[in-house]
């Protein structure tokens, strides 16, 4: 008999259990067609856009192909992955395997971590459908900017890791898998409600919404990596693993588990608040979609005095959302900025006639300026004028796009036939091999 | 009745264990001792608190009061219990999609079990024919024997098993009982919860009689008969009825 370390035994055991899990095979089988639908639609839309010779920034594979194609994994992460993770823990608990395994002295958090890593490994296999899409795109002659593609992939992998950790914590805390599934879905719906409240009410909800899974994924799908968001995801995942460990440890009274859980949650909340203040981001997009022009960034960085911006737009005014996610987000990446929003109502419908509604007012030192446009150029121009800074001459070559008008040849056969058939065949082979 | 060996080295002492589930007192001031190398039977009717007692003993369930002391008299913490006890719950079907062979290998490997005894255990529990069957496809009796094999492979000196004969037919009960006796003869301490008094009488050296969450008696059949005030009683069932 082979001699392995306890951790390796657990990895082997978890892997064998994953291969025997119908939930995992269903996820893998479903991933192909879901990615296939997203990819073929994206290629068709991209072909339509590419017909315009001046498509420019719109003809970016990041936004045109990778974001929609890999968004398929957002669906898989919401509707399939949590159940694979829940099954991996509750299956052991219901069968009595966990009671036996926990009688081997081994850190419980390490045990949950191994379980999570193996499920993540299983997710990576489902992720192969995305790799097939990349290979197909390359075979069509489509351009690939590696950094932005890697960022998109990392975003989805991190989202999967976070989903797995939270699902494991919920599975550990609940008595039955169906309860765990209901709670997991409730949390997902809760994050959707935060997104909705952010769109309607703005303010604190909007701040909160920047940390929901959909915002998290959206950031990576735009080729942006923000240090604080990544750290917060890591903190939440670690806290979830610690909570899961607290709840599967045998012989601990429920009261103590609850106290430990509250302790981990509070520690995580403090860490999240601290992490939120950490600056730093990386725009990996080929089009620099998350950034001002380099010369503008340099000029803005040279402004010595603090910048204050007053936005006279209501939370539900679409211009406010566009301004916040566009120029304001780019400005925040360049330097700290003090922003305040002014409005009488949530919708702004009855403020349109108010004097000053719709204005963006900038202040640098004692000097002020105003613009009503919500574009990058308008904001930068206003601020530089107010600060009295002149940008350097134009240096960058404008992005001309990577237009490609092709049909997604081979994709339907690969994603809708070969992937499911090959997957089903491997499932059958695997189940026979294990017996 | 099993052997009549003289067993004096105390390896565990349970002191005043109590456990409540809401208004129900599952265990009330339960105390008894376990001697090294003995087969101790925890016997009692359904609902007596046997499973709760074993779970509290193994540490998988927190008791409200009381302690489990080691041979040196000091209370065992969770790490101490992990080193000393291995608990096999009743009615479990661990790793149902894996084969019996793999489960035994995992038990021997991950649990750092008695790999050198694996062949003997497989033979004693008559598992050869089902080694390549998945645990989830086994009959109740086959599953019980497979799980028992995992327990026997575990490295801990004390094996605590809940209803080890449940689901076994007469022949299997006899064979498994003999296998357990052989393990005890080799120095393994066994604490078995058994609700069939005839099975307990056949396998165990000493008994703890449990009824309504209380210990009604502890000792050999003779000792229990003496306590019951009926020295003529030689049948465990009669003694049990007299004491509970």
Tab-separated table of N, CA and C in Angstrom, chain B residues 64-204:
chain	number	residue	atom	x	y	z
B	64	UNK	N	-22.864	18.207	28.788
B	64	UNK	CA	-23.171	19.396	29.600
B	64	UNK	C	-22.313	19.427	30.863
B	65	UNK	N	-21.990	18.259	31.364
B	65	UNK	CA	-21.183	18.182	32.593
B	65	UNK	C	-20.430	16.863	32.593
B	66	UNK	N	-19.417	16.799	33.439
B	66	UNK	CA	-18.659	15.566	33.574
B	66	UNK	C	-17.391	15.570	32.752
B	67	UNK	N	-16.614	14.510	32.921
B	67	UNK	CA	-15.348	14.432	32.196
B	67	UNK	C	-15.022	12.989	31.843
B	68	UNK	N	-14.097	12.865	30.894
B	68	UNK	CA	-13.559	11.553	30.542
B	68	UNK	C	-12.074	11.608	30.870
B	69	UNK	N	-11.660	10.795	31.837
B	69	UNK	CA	-10.268	10.817	32.273
B	69	UNK	C	-9.484	9.679	31.626
B	70	UNK	N	-8.193	9.932	31.422
B	70	UNK	CA	-7.323	8.888	30.891
B	70	UNK	C	-6.875	7.959	32.012
B	71	UNK	N	-5.997	7.059	31.667
B	71	UNK	CA	-5.535	6.091	32.653
B	71	UNK	C	-4.836	6.730	33.837
B	72	UNK	N	-4.214	7.904	33.600
B	72	UNK	CA	-3.498	8.578	34.681
B	72	UNK	C	-4.408	9.463	35.535
B	73	UNK	N	-5.682	9.487	35.248
B	73	UNK	CA	-6.633	10.245	36.055
B	73	UNK	C	-6.864	11.665	35.600
B	74	UNK	N	-6.069	12.138	34.626
B	74	UNK	CA	-6.279	13.511	34.149
B	74	UNK	C	-7.337	13.516	33.045
B	75	UNK	N	-8.107	14.609	33.014
B	75	UNK	CA	-9.189	14.714	32.022
B	75	UNK	C	-8.600	14.778	30.618
B	76	UNK	N	-9.209	14.027	29.718
B	76	UNK	CA	-8.723	14.015	28.333
B	76	UNK	C	-9.319	15.186	27.574
B	77	UNK	N	-8.450	15.965	26.903
B	77	UNK	CA	-8.974	17.011	26.016
B	77	UNK	C	-9.260	16.367	24.652
B	78	UNK	N	-9.661	17.178	23.700
B	78	UNK	CA	-10.051	16.603	22.410
B	78	UNK	C	-8.883	15.882	21.735
B	79	UNK	N	-7.681	16.461	21.852
B	79	UNK	CA	-6.512	15.808	21.236
B	79	UNK	C	-6.223	14.475	21.935
B	80	UNK	N	-6.393	14.476	23.245
B	80	UNK	CA	-6.176	13.246	24.004
B	80	UNK	C	-7.161	12.156	23.611
B	81	UNK	N	-8.400	12.547	23.401
B	81	UNK	CA	-9.407	11.560	22.984
B	81	UNK	C	-9.108	11.035	21.589
B	82	UNK	N	-8.661	11.954	20.700
B	82	UNK	CA	-8.332	11.518	19.337
B	82	UNK	C	-7.216	10.492	19.365
B	83	UNK	N	-6.291	10.661	20.300
B	83	UNK	CA	-5.159	9.741	20.378
B	83	UNK	C	-5.576	8.401	20.981
B	84	UNK	N	-6.612	8.407	21.776
B	84	UNK	CA	-6.941	7.208	22.547
B	84	UNK	C	-8.138	6.424	22.015
B	85	UNK	N	-9.121	7.160	21.456
B	85	UNK	CA	-10.390	6.523	21.080
B	85	UNK	C	-10.655	6.633	19.593
B	86	UNK	N	-11.249	5.596	19.044
B	86	UNK	CA	-11.803	5.720	17.691
B	86	UNK	C	-13.260	5.308	17.773
B	87	UNK	N	-14.123	6.165	17.261
B	87	UNK	CA	-15.567	5.958	17.407
B	87	UNK	C	-16.201	5.593	16.067
B	88	UNK	N	-16.943	4.513	16.080
B	88	UNK	CA	-17.690	4.087	14.887
B	88	UNK	C	-19.179	4.288	15.154
B	89	UNK	N	-19.786	5.291	14.548
B	89	UNK	CA	-21.227	5.477	14.753
B	89	UNK	C	-22.017	4.341	14.101
B	90	UNK	N	-23.260	4.206	14.491
B	90	UNK	CA	-24.144	3.203	13.883
B	90	UNK	C	-24.709	3.773	12.577
B	91	UNK	N	-25.092	2.888	11.679
B	91	UNK	CA	-25.831	3.250	10.456
B	91	UNK	C	-25.125	4.287	9.597
B	92	UNK	N	-23.826	4.146	9.459
B	92	UNK	CA	-23.127	5.057	8.540
B	92	UNK	C	-22.735	4.294	7.284
B	93	UNK	N	-22.546	5.049	6.217
B	93	UNK	CA	-22.139	4.464	4.945
B	93	UNK	C	-21.082	5.375	4.333
B	94	UNK	N	-19.901	5.406	4.945
B	94	UNK	CA	-18.899	6.386	4.513
B	94	UNK	C	-18.391	6.119	3.095
B	95	UNK	N	-18.094	7.199	2.387
B	95	UNK	CA	-17.559	7.139	1.010
B	95	UNK	C	-18.354	6.145	0.164
B	96	UNK	N	-19.645	6.343	0.005
B	96	UNK	CA	-20.495	5.341	-0.640
B	96	UNK	C	-20.113	5.027	-2.087
B	97	UNK	N	-19.444	5.962	-2.755
B	97	UNK	CA	-19.107	5.688	-4.150
B	97	UNK	C	-17.741	5.019	-4.284
B	98	UNK	N	-17.086	4.775	-3.161
B	98	UNK	CA	-15.770	4.120	-3.223
B	98	UNK	C	-15.910	2.638	-2.870
B	99	UNK	N	-14.911	1.885	-3.303
B	99	UNK	CA	-14.960	0.443	-3.017
B	99	UNK	C	-14.500	0.177	-1.575
B	100	UNK	N	-14.854	-1.009	-1.105
B	100	UNK	CA	-14.436	-1.405	0.245
B	100	UNK	C	-12.913	-1.424	0.314
B	101	UNK	N	-12.285	-1.935	-0.740
B	101	UNK	CA	-10.816	-2.017	-0.764
B	101	UNK	C	-10.198	-0.627	-0.577
B	102	UNK	N	-10.731	0.348	-1.348
B	102	UNK	CA	-10.170	1.684	-1.261
B	102	UNK	C	-10.422	2.277	0.134
B	103	UNK	N	-11.615	2.042	0.659
B	103	UNK	CA	-11.942	2.599	1.989
B	103	UNK	C	-10.992	2.041	3.049
B	104	UNK	N	-10.671	0.773	2.943
B	104	UNK	CA	-9.749	0.175	3.916
B	104	UNK	C	-8.342	0.744	3.741
B	105	UNK	N	-7.950	0.931	2.482
B	105	UNK	CA	-6.628	1.520	2.223
B	105	UNK	C	-6.569	2.955	2.757
B	106	UNK	N	-7.661	3.675	2.547
B	106	UNK	CA	-7.725	5.057	3.044
B	106	UNK	C	-7.652	5.071	4.574
B	107	UNK	N	-8.400	4.149	5.184
B	107	UNK	CA	-8.395	4.080	6.654
B	107	UNK	C	-6.991	3.771	7.163
B	108	UNK	N	-6.339	2.832	6.496
B	108	UNK	CA	-4.989	2.467	6.934
B	108	UNK	C	-3.992	3.594	6.657
B	109	UNK	N	-4.193	4.294	5.539
B	109	UNK	CA	-3.251	5.344	5.159
B	109	UNK	C	-3.522	6.653	5.861
B	110	UNK	N	-4.712	7.189	5.669
B	110	UNK	CA	-5.010	8.508	6.227
B	110	UNK	C	-5.075	8.481	7.750
B	111	UNK	N	-5.702	7.429	8.280
B	111	UNK	CA	-5.824	7.355	9.738
B	111	UNK	C	-4.543	6.826	10.391
B	112	UNK	N	-3.553	6.526	9.563
B	112	UNK	CA	-2.294	5.909	10.035
B	112	UNK	C	-2.620	4.625	10.800
B	113	UNK	N	-3.455	3.817	10.179
B	113	UNK	CA	-3.979	2.634	10.847
B	113	UNK	C	-3.052	1.439	10.818
B	114	UNK	N	-3.621	0.309	11.257
B	114	UNK	CA	-2.841	-0.925	11.411
B	114	UNK	C	-2.799	-1.672	10.091
B	115	UNK	N	-2.021	-1.141	9.144
B	115	UNK	CA	-1.978	-1.730	7.802
B	115	UNK	C	-1.527	-3.181	7.846
B	116	UNK	N	-0.661	-3.516	8.799
B	116	UNK	CA	-0.153	-4.887	8.875
B	116	UNK	C	-1.245	-5.884	9.294
B	117	UNK	N	-2.338	-5.386	9.838
B	117	UNK	CA	-3.417	-6.280	10.263
B	117	UNK	C	-4.535	-6.370	9.227
B	118	UNK	N	-4.353	-5.673	8.112
B	118	UNK	CA	-5.462	-5.576	7.170
B	118	UNK	C	-5.911	-6.942	6.649
B	119	UNK	N	-4.959	-7.774	6.269
B	119	UNK	CA	-5.337	-9.088	5.724
B	119	UNK	C	-6.119	-9.901	6.752
B	120	UNK	N	-5.659	-9.859	8.010
B	120	UNK	CA	-6.360	-10.610	9.069
B	120	UNK	C	-7.779	-10.079	9.254
B	121	UNK	N	-7.895	-8.777	9.243
B	121	UNK	CA	-9.215	-8.158	9.461
B	121	UNK	C	-10.159	-8.512	8.314
B	122	UNK	N	-9.623	-8.459	7.091
B	122	UNK	CA	-10.454	-8.814	5.921
B	122	UNK	C	-10.926	-10.264	6.040
B	123	UNK	N	-10.019	-11.126	6.466
B	123	UNK	CA	-10.381	-12.548	6.608
B	123	UNK	C	-11.373	-12.735	7.764
B	124	UNK	N	-11.085	-12.120	8.906
B	124	UNK	CA	-11.952	-12.288	10.081
B	124	UNK	C	-13.375	-11.809	9.825
B	125	UNK	N	-13.481	-10.724	9.069
B	125	UNK	CA	-14.817	-10.146	8.839
B	125	UNK	C	-15.405	-10.589	7.502
B	126	UNK	N	-14.720	-11.532	6.849
B	126	UNK	CA	-15.235	-12.145	5.623
B	126	UNK	C	-15.541	-11.082	4.554
B	127	UNK	N	-14.557	-10.244	4.283
B	127	UNK	CA	-14.776	-9.142	3.343
B	127	UNK	C	-14.206	-9.416	1.949
B	128	UNK	N	-13.498	-10.520	1.791
B	128	UNK	CA	-12.785	-10.764	0.526
B	128	UNK	C	-13.695	-10.643	-0.688
B	129	UNK	N	-14.901	-11.184	-0.556
B	129	UNK	CA	-15.793	-11.234	-1.721
B	129	UNK	C	-16.367	-9.867	-2.089
B	130	UNK	N	-16.311	-8.933	-1.168
B	130	UNK	CA	-16.938	-7.625	-1.454
B	130	UNK	C	-15.918	-6.491	-1.543
B	131	UNK	N	-14.642	-6.839	-1.607
B	131	UNK	CA	-13.607	-5.797	-1.592
B	131	UNK	C	-13.743	-4.812	-2.744
B	132	UNK	N	-14.199	-5.302	-3.897
B	132	UNK	CA	-14.282	-4.414	-5.057
B	132	UNK	C	-15.685	-3.869	-5.285
B	133	UNK	N	-16.531	-4.062	-4.292
B	133	UNK	CA	-17.876	-3.487	-4.395
B	133	UNK	C	-17.886	-2.091	-3.778
B	134	UNK	N	-18.731	-1.229	-4.326
B	134	UNK	CA	-18.865	0.103	-3.741
B	134	UNK	C	-19.632	0.010	-2.430
B	135	UNK	N	-19.231	0.823	-1.496
B	135	UNK	CA	-19.852	0.757	-0.168
B	135	UNK	C	-21.346	1.077	-0.244
B	136	UNK	N	-21.693	1.981	-1.140
B	136	UNK	CA	-23.095	2.365	-1.269
B	136	UNK	C	-23.978	1.257	-1.808
B	137	UNK	N	-23.362	0.235	-2.396
B	137	UNK	CA	-24.169	-0.846	-2.974
B	137	UNK	C	-24.241	-2.058	-2.044
B	138	UNK	N	-23.613	-1.978	-0.889
B	138	UNK	CA	-23.565	-3.136	0.005
B	138	UNK	C	-24.877	-3.303	0.771
B	139	UNK	N	-25.120	-4.531	1.212
B	139	UNK	CA	-26.266	-4.765	2.091
B	139	UNK	C	-25.926	-4.192	3.473
B	140	UNK	N	-26.932	-4.138	4.327
B	140	UNK	CA	-26.710	-3.546	5.649
B	140	UNK	C	-25.628	-4.302	6.421
B	141	UNK	N	-25.697	-5.609	6.358
B	141	UNK	CA	-24.731	-6.427	7.085
B	141	UNK	C	-23.328	-6.287	6.513
B	142	UNK	N	-23.239	-6.271	5.174
B	142	UNK	CA	-21.926	-6.115	4.533
B	142	UNK	C	-21.327	-4.752	4.891
B	143	UNK	N	-22.203	-3.752	4.889
B	143	UNK	CA	-21.728	-2.404	5.205
B	143	UNK	C	-21.252	-2.339	6.654
B	144	UNK	N	-22.007	-2.986	7.523
B	144	UNK	CA	-21.640	-2.977	8.942
B	144	UNK	C	-20.264	-3.615	9.134
B	145	UNK	N	-20.033	-4.737	8.440
B	145	UNK	CA	-18.737	-5.409	8.582
B	145	UNK	C	-17.604	-4.561	7.989
B	146	UNK	N	-17.902	-3.880	6.882
B	146	UNK	CA	-16.870	-3.027	6.259
B	146	UNK	C	-16.492	-1.870	7.177
B	147	UNK	N	-17.517	-1.263	7.767
B	147	UNK	CA	-17.263	-0.133	8.661
B	147	UNK	C	-16.513	-0.613	9.906
B	148	UNK	N	-16.879	-1.792	10.366
B	148	UNK	CA	-16.189	-2.357	11.529
B	148	UNK	C	-14.711	-2.601	11.200
B	149	UNK	N	-14.453	-3.015	9.967
B	149	UNK	CA	-13.061	-3.228	9.549
B	149	UNK	C	-12.275	-1.925	9.614
B	150	UNK	N	-12.938	-0.834	9.208
B	150	UNK	CA	-12.277	0.481	9.282
B	150	UNK	C	-11.917	0.788	10.736
B	151	UNK	N	-12.865	0.503	11.621
B	151	UNK	CA	-12.613	0.750	13.044
B	151	UNK	C	-11.480	-0.109	13.577
B	152	UNK	N	-11.440	-1.345	13.145
B	152	UNK	CA	-10.379	-2.236	13.632
B	152	UNK	C	-9.017	-1.831	13.070
B	153	UNK	N	-9.038	-1.204	11.889
B	153	UNK	CA	-7.775	-0.731	11.308
B	153	UNK	C	-7.260	0.530	12.000
B	154	UNK	N	-8.173	1.274	12.615
B	154	UNK	CA	-7.777	2.551	13.238
B	154	UNK	C	-6.702	2.306	14.298
B	155	UNK	N	-5.778	3.259	14.441
B	155	UNK	CA	-4.626	3.024	15.317
B	155	UNK	C	-4.907	3.190	16.811
B	156	UNK	N	-6.015	3.832	17.154
B	156	UNK	CA	-6.277	4.140	18.564
B	156	UNK	C	-6.430	2.844	19.373
B	157	UNK	N	-5.960	2.840	20.616
B	157	UNK	CA	-6.033	1.615	21.420
B	157	UNK	C	-7.450	1.226	21.838
B	158	UNK	N	-8.365	2.192	21.843
B	158	UNK	CA	-9.741	1.881	22.251
B	158	UNK	C	-10.674	2.085	21.060
B	159	UNK	N	-11.437	1.062	20.746
B	159	UNK	CA	-12.443	1.182	19.683
B	159	UNK	C	-13.819	1.251	20.334
B	160	UNK	N	-14.527	2.315	20.015
B	160	UNK	CA	-15.883	2.513	20.549
B	160	UNK	C	-16.845	2.318	19.382
B	161	UNK	N	-17.694	1.315	19.466
B	161	UNK	CA	-18.571	1.017	18.332
B	161	UNK	C	-20.027	0.975	18.779
B	162	UNK	N	-20.863	1.672	18.018
B	162	UNK	CA	-22.295	1.736	18.324
B	162	UNK	C	-23.010	0.626	17.547
B	163	UNK	N	-23.588	-0.290	18.257
B	163	UNK	CA	-24.351	-1.405	17.682
B	163	UNK	C	-23.553	-2.167	16.609
B	164	UNK	N	-22.463	-2.806	16.981
B	164	UNK	CA	-21.646	-3.490	15.971
B	164	UNK	C	-22.326	-4.709	15.339
B	165	UNK	N	-23.375	-5.216	15.977
B	165	UNK	CA	-24.028	-6.415	15.436
B	165	UNK	C	-25.350	-6.105	14.732
B	166	UNK	N	-25.716	-4.846	14.703
B	166	UNK	CA	-26.985	-4.479	14.091
B	166	UNK	C	-26.933	-4.770	12.591
B	167	UNK	N	-27.889	-5.520	12.093
B	167	UNK	CA	-27.934	-5.836	10.667
B	167	UNK	C	-27.224	-7.123	10.308
B	168	UNK	N	-26.569	-7.747	11.268
B	168	UNK	CA	-25.860	-8.996	10.979
B	168	UNK	C	-26.773	-10.185	11.267
B	169	UNK	N	-26.638	-11.241	10.459
B	169	UNK	CA	-27.420	-12.444	10.743
B	169	UNK	C	-26.718	-13.234	11.843
B	170	UNK	N	-27.309	-14.352	12.214
B	170	UNK	CA	-26.815	-15.106	13.364
B	170	UNK	C	-25.358	-15.547	13.181
B	171	UNK	N	-25.088	-16.094	12.002
B	171	UNK	CA	-23.727	-16.574	11.746
B	171	UNK	C	-22.728	-15.418	11.733
B	172	UNK	N	-23.126	-14.344	11.077
B	172	UNK	CA	-22.231	-13.182	11.006
B	172	UNK	C	-21.997	-12.597	12.404
B	173	UNK	N	-23.071	-12.558	13.198
B	173	UNK	CA	-22.931	-12.034	14.563
B	173	UNK	C	-21.912	-12.866	15.335
B	174	UNK	N	-22.028	-14.170	15.181
B	174	UNK	CA	-21.100	-15.050	15.887
B	174	UNK	C	-19.664	-14.839	15.394
B	175	UNK	N	-19.497	-14.770	14.072
B	175	UNK	CA	-18.155	-14.612	13.504
B	175	UNK	C	-17.541	-13.259	13.872
B	176	UNK	N	-18.367	-12.206	13.769
B	176	UNK	CA	-17.857	-10.872	14.106
B	176	UNK	C	-17.518	-10.811	15.596
B	177	UNK	N	-18.366	-11.417	16.408
B	177	UNK	CA	-18.100	-11.462	17.851
B	177	UNK	C	-16.770	-12.140	18.131
B	178	UNK	N	-16.530	-13.250	17.423
B	178	UNK	CA	-15.262	-13.971	17.609
B	178	UNK	C	-14.082	-13.104	17.165
B	179	UNK	N	-14.289	-12.375	16.063
B	179	UNK	CA	-13.209	-11.500	15.573
B	179	UNK	C	-12.910	-10.403	16.595
B	180	UNK	N	-13.955	-9.863	17.177
B	180	UNK	CA	-13.755	-8.811	18.184
B	180	UNK	C	-13.044	-9.378	19.411
B	181	UNK	N	-13.398	-10.584	19.790
B	181	UNK	CA	-12.734	-11.224	20.939
B	181	UNK	C	-11.244	-11.404	20.656
B	182	UNK	N	-10.928	-11.777	19.410
B	182	UNK	CA	-9.515	-11.978	19.058
B	182	UNK	C	-8.745	-10.655	19.176
B	183	UNK	N	-9.412	-9.551	18.757
B	183	UNK	CA	-8.746	-8.245	18.849
B	183	UNK	C	-8.499	-7.892	20.316
B	184	UNK	N	-9.501	-8.195	21.143
B	184	UNK	CA	-9.350	-7.888	22.572
B	184	UNK	C	-8.239	-8.733	23.182
B	185	UNK	N	-8.169	-9.990	22.748
B	185	UNK	CA	-7.124	-10.880	23.261
B	185	UNK	C	-5.737	-10.359	22.877
B	186	UNK	N	-5.699	-9.646	21.732
B	186	UNK	CA	-4.418	-9.094	21.270
B	186	UNK	C	-4.113	-7.754	21.942
B	187	UNK	N	-5.007	-7.308	22.832
B	187	UNK	CA	-4.717	-6.094	23.584
B	187	UNK	C	-5.584	-4.905	23.259
B	188	UNK	N	-6.456	-5.020	22.281
B	188	UNK	CA	-7.333	-3.887	21.916
B	188	UNK	C	-8.466	-3.781	22.926
B	189	UNK	N	-8.781	-2.580	23.315
B	189	UNK	CA	-9.909	-2.358	24.224
B	189	UNK	C	-11.132	-1.995	23.388
B	190	UNK	N	-12.248	-2.641	23.681
B	190	UNK	CA	-13.455	-2.407	22.894
B	190	UNK	C	-14.591	-1.955	23.807
B	191	UNK	N	-15.239	-0.887	23.403
B	191	UNK	CA	-16.438	-0.427	24.110
B	191	UNK	C	-17.575	-0.509	23.100
B	192	UNK	N	-18.515	-1.403	23.364
B	192	UNK	CA	-19.552	-1.679	22.372
B	192	UNK	C	-20.925	-1.363	22.953
B	193	UNK	N	-21.695	-0.598	22.203
B	193	UNK	CA	-23.078	-0.373	22.611
B	193	UNK	C	-23.930	-1.443	21.922
B	194	UNK	N	-24.660	-2.213	22.717
B	194	UNK	CA	-25.406	-3.351	22.163
B	194	UNK	C	-26.792	-3.373	22.800
B	195	UNK	N	-27.809	-3.442	21.953
B	195	UNK	CA	-29.136	-3.511	22.578
B	195	UNK	C	-29.662	-4.951	22.641
B	196	UNK	N	-29.040	-5.875	21.919
B	196	UNK	CA	-29.419	-7.290	22.015
B	196	UNK	C	-28.598	-7.912	23.152
B	197	UNK	N	-29.267	-8.244	24.235
B	197	UNK	CA	-28.548	-8.691	25.427
B	197	UNK	C	-27.822	-10.015	25.191
B	198	UNK	N	-28.410	-10.877	24.361
B	198	UNK	CA	-27.745	-12.159	24.090
B	198	UNK	C	-26.407	-11.929	23.392
B	199	UNK	N	-26.385	-10.988	22.447
B	199	UNK	CA	-25.138	-10.678	21.728
B	199	UNK	C	-24.103	-10.120	22.704
B	200	UNK	N	-24.562	-9.235	23.558
B	200	UNK	CA	-23.646	-8.624	24.524
B	200	UNK	C	-23.065	-9.695	25.445
B	201	UNK	N	-23.926	-10.594	25.900
B	201	UNK	CA	-23.474	-11.635	26.826
B	201	UNK	C	-22.419	-12.521	26.189
B	202	UNK	N	-22.544	-12.731	24.875
B	202	UNK	CA	-21.626	-13.620	24.168
B	202	UNK	C	-20.242	-12.992	23.996
B	203	UNK	N	-20.189	-11.680	23.884
B	203	UNK	CA	-18.937	-11.028	23.467
B	203	UNK	C	-18.225	-10.279	24.603
B	204	UNK	N	-19.008	-9.716	25.515
B	204	UNK	CA	-18.410	-8.743	26.439
B	204	UNK	C	-17.872	-9.378	27.732
